[in-house]
Amino acid sequence: MTTQVDAIVNLAQHTAKIEHYEVAKEKVISGDPKQQLENHYSSPCDQFHTGVWQGEKGSWKVNYTEHEYCEILAGSSQITDSLGNSITVTKGDRFVIPAGFAGVWKVIEQCRKIYVIFEPK
């Protein structure tokens, strides 16, 4: 199958539906971390996704089954692993969270990021 240039999705020019959602109550540790998602592209096999995510102040438990590349566009978050080690990410930071990571994601200041996710089968 050959794909043409018109199949390219330019996130800066593409409009995606904004989905608002809340973290499952059993995962919330603090605050009211409301979130929104603008998924700009999903592959036909539904294993690859990219778009923009935004989260409000609060913290919640995370357990990654997917590999995720993130680029922070605004705000800051703290990511803590199950051993208590943490990093703080802010505007301009780019990083990958590998599948199997478990811990806590805490939004310190309303955070906005580009995400690229690959979900292995």
mmCIF file of C-alpha atoms in Angstrom:
data_model
loop_
_atom_site.group_PDB
_atom_site.id
_atom_site.type_symbol
_atom_site.label_atom_id
_atom_site.label_comp_id
_atom_site.label_asym_id
_atom_site.label_seq_id
_atom_site.Cartn_x
_atom_site.Cartn_y
_atom_site.Cartn_z
ATOM 1 C CA MET A 1 0.000 0.000 0.000
ATOM 2 C CA THR A 2 1.370 3.396 -0.989
ATOM 3 C CA THR A 3 0.457 6.433 1.084
ATOM 4 C CA GLN A 4 0.332 9.903 -0.432
ATOM 5 C CA VAL A 5 1.473 13.218 1.062
ATOM 6 C CA ASP A 6 -2.137 14.188 1.849
ATOM 7 C CA ALA A 7 -2.174 11.411 4.469
ATOM 8 C CA ILE A 8 0.439 13.276 6.553
ATOM 9 C CA VAL A 9 -1.073 14.722 9.749
ATOM 10 C CA ASN A 10 0.413 18.088 10.754
ATOM 11 C CA LEU A 11 -0.513 18.486 14.432
ATOM 12 C CA ALA A 12 -0.093 22.277 14.226
ATOM 13 C CA GLN A 13 -2.759 22.475 11.512
ATOM 14 C CA HIS A 14 -4.946 19.488 12.368
ATOM 15 C CA THR A 15 -8.059 19.917 14.495
ATOM 16 C CA ALA A 16 -8.860 17.010 16.783
ATOM 17 C CA LYS A 17 -11.863 16.414 18.976
ATOM 18 C CA ILE A 18 -11.089 17.414 22.582
ATOM 19 C CA GLU A 19 -12.051 14.705 25.049
ATOM 20 C CA HIS A 20 -12.421 15.703 28.725
ATOM 21 C CA TYR A 21 -12.102 12.983 31.341
ATOM 22 C CA GLU A 22 -11.290 12.313 34.974
ATOM 23 C CA VAL A 23 -8.778 9.895 36.456
ATOM 24 C CA ALA A 24 -10.445 6.797 37.938
ATOM 25 C CA LYS A 25 -11.209 7.537 41.609
ATOM 26 C CA GLU A 26 -9.223 4.518 42.855
ATOM 27 C CA LYS A 27 -6.070 5.936 41.197
ATOM 28 C CA VAL A 28 -6.333 9.528 42.520
ATOM 29 C CA ILE A 29 -3.932 10.361 45.348
ATOM 30 C CA SER A 30 -4.512 14.116 45.643
ATOM 31 C CA GLY A 31 -6.349 17.004 44.010
ATOM 32 C CA ASP A 32 -8.868 16.805 41.204
ATOM 33 C CA PRO A 33 -6.676 15.960 38.207
ATOM 34 C CA LYS A 34 -9.100 16.588 35.370
ATOM 35 C CA GLN A 35 -7.565 15.872 31.981
ATOM 36 C CA GLN A 36 -8.142 16.465 28.307
ATOM 37 C CA LEU A 37 -6.929 14.647 25.259
ATOM 38 C CA GLU A 38 -6.674 15.680 21.606
ATOM 39 C CA ASN A 39 -5.764 12.515 19.731
ATOM 40 C CA HIS A 40 -4.590 13.602 16.283
ATOM 41 C CA TYR A 41 -3.671 10.206 14.866
ATOM 42 C CA SER A 42 -4.179 6.509 15.566
ATOM 43 C CA SER A 43 -2.689 3.835 13.349
ATOM 44 C CA PRO A 44 -5.003 1.356 11.596
ATOM 45 C CA CYS A 45 -3.744 -1.404 13.954
ATOM 46 C CA ASP A 46 -4.628 0.856 16.938
ATOM 47 C CA GLN A 47 -1.182 0.370 18.553
ATOM 48 C CA PHE A 48 0.279 3.809 17.732
ATOM 49 C CA HIS A 49 -1.248 7.143 18.796
ATOM 50 C CA THR A 50 -0.165 10.777 18.932
ATOM 51 C CA GLY A 51 -1.693 14.017 20.071
ATOM 52 C CA VAL A 52 -1.810 16.566 22.861
ATOM 53 C CA TRP A 53 -2.655 15.883 26.525
ATOM 54 C CA GLN A 54 -3.359 18.383 29.288
ATOM 55 C CA GLY A 55 -3.747 17.759 33.011
ATOM 56 C CA GLU A 56 -4.816 19.846 35.991
ATOM 57 C CA LYS A 57 -3.110 19.886 39.411
ATOM 58 C CA GLY A 58 -3.250 16.623 41.306
ATOM 59 C CA SER A 59 -1.569 13.236 41.521
ATOM 60 C CA TRP A 60 -2.546 9.700 40.579
ATOM 61 C CA LYS A 61 -1.128 6.205 40.244
ATOM 62 C CA VAL A 62 0.145 5.166 36.808
ATOM 63 C CA ASN A 63 0.968 1.772 35.356
ATOM 64 C CA TYR A 64 2.259 1.931 31.776
ATOM 65 C CA THR A 65 1.502 -0.935 29.408
ATOM 66 C CA GLU A 66 2.545 1.315 26.517
ATOM 67 C CA HIS A 67 5.821 3.036 25.575
ATOM 68 C CA GLU A 68 5.291 6.815 25.591
ATOM 69 C CA TYR A 69 7.389 9.665 24.214
ATOM 70 C CA CYS A 70 6.486 13.008 25.820
ATOM 71 C CA GLU A 71 7.411 16.603 25.077
ATOM 72 C CA ILE A 72 6.279 19.104 27.694
ATOM 73 C CA LEU A 73 4.769 22.212 26.079
ATOM 74 C CA ALA A 74 3.761 24.063 29.271
ATOM 75 C CA GLY A 75 3.624 23.623 33.028
ATOM 76 C CA SER A 76 5.381 21.032 35.135
ATOM 77 C CA SER A 77 4.902 17.532 36.512
ATOM 78 C CA GLN A 78 6.728 15.218 38.857
ATOM 79 C CA ILE A 79 7.034 11.540 37.952
ATOM 80 C CA THR A 80 7.852 9.165 40.817
ATOM 81 C CA ASP A 81 8.684 5.475 40.484
ATOM 82 C CA SER A 82 7.622 2.672 42.822
ATOM 83 C CA LEU A 83 10.896 3.051 44.805
ATOM 84 C CA GLY A 84 10.286 6.751 45.505
ATOM 85 C CA ASN A 85 12.786 8.126 42.958
ATOM 86 C CA SER A 86 11.419 11.106 41.039
ATOM 87 C CA ILE A 87 12.094 13.575 38.254
ATOM 88 C CA THR A 88 10.445 16.905 37.557
ATOM 89 C CA VAL A 89 9.657 17.712 33.932
ATOM 90 C CA THR A 90 9.001 21.208 32.598
ATOM 91 C CA LYS A 91 8.519 23.064 29.314
ATOM 92 C CA GLY A 92 10.966 21.823 26.689
ATOM 93 C CA ASP A 93 11.724 18.492 28.342
ATOM 94 C CA ARG A 94 11.516 15.453 26.058
ATOM 95 C CA PHE A 95 11.593 11.918 27.443
ATOM 96 C CA VAL A 96 10.364 8.350 27.043
ATOM 97 C CA ILE A 97 8.457 6.350 29.650
ATOM 98 C CA PRO A 98 8.947 2.653 28.865
ATOM 99 C CA ALA A 99 6.204 0.040 29.143
ATOM 100 C CA GLY A 100 6.259 -1.503 32.617
ATOM 101 C CA PHE A 101 6.799 1.791 34.486
ATOM 102 C CA ALA A 102 4.636 2.043 37.616
ATOM 103 C CA GLY A 103 4.457 4.943 40.031
ATOM 104 C CA VAL A 104 2.826 8.346 40.443
ATOM 105 C CA TRP A 105 2.275 11.230 38.028
ATOM 106 C CA LYS A 106 1.816 14.560 39.821
ATOM 107 C CA VAL A 107 0.873 17.739 37.972
ATOM 108 C CA ILE A 108 2.494 20.625 39.844
ATOM 109 C CA GLU A 109 1.382 23.357 37.438
ATOM 110 C CA GLN A 110 -1.238 22.742 34.708
ATOM 111 C CA CYS A 111 0.730 20.580 32.291
ATOM 112 C CA ARG A 112 0.406 20.232 28.529
ATOM 113 C CA LYS A 113 2.387 17.737 26.472
ATOM 114 C CA ILE A 114 2.691 16.130 23.073
ATOM 115 C CA TYR A 115 2.478 12.368 23.397
ATOM 116 C CA VAL A 116 3.452 9.548 21.078
ATOM 117 C CA ILE A 117 2.340 6.124 22.301
ATOM 118 C CA PHE A 118 3.154 2.649 21.088
ATOM 119 C CA GLU A 119 1.134 -0.187 22.678
ATOM 120 C CA PRO A 120 2.789 -3.582 22.081
ATOM 121 C CA LYS A 121 0.529 -6.592 21.564
#
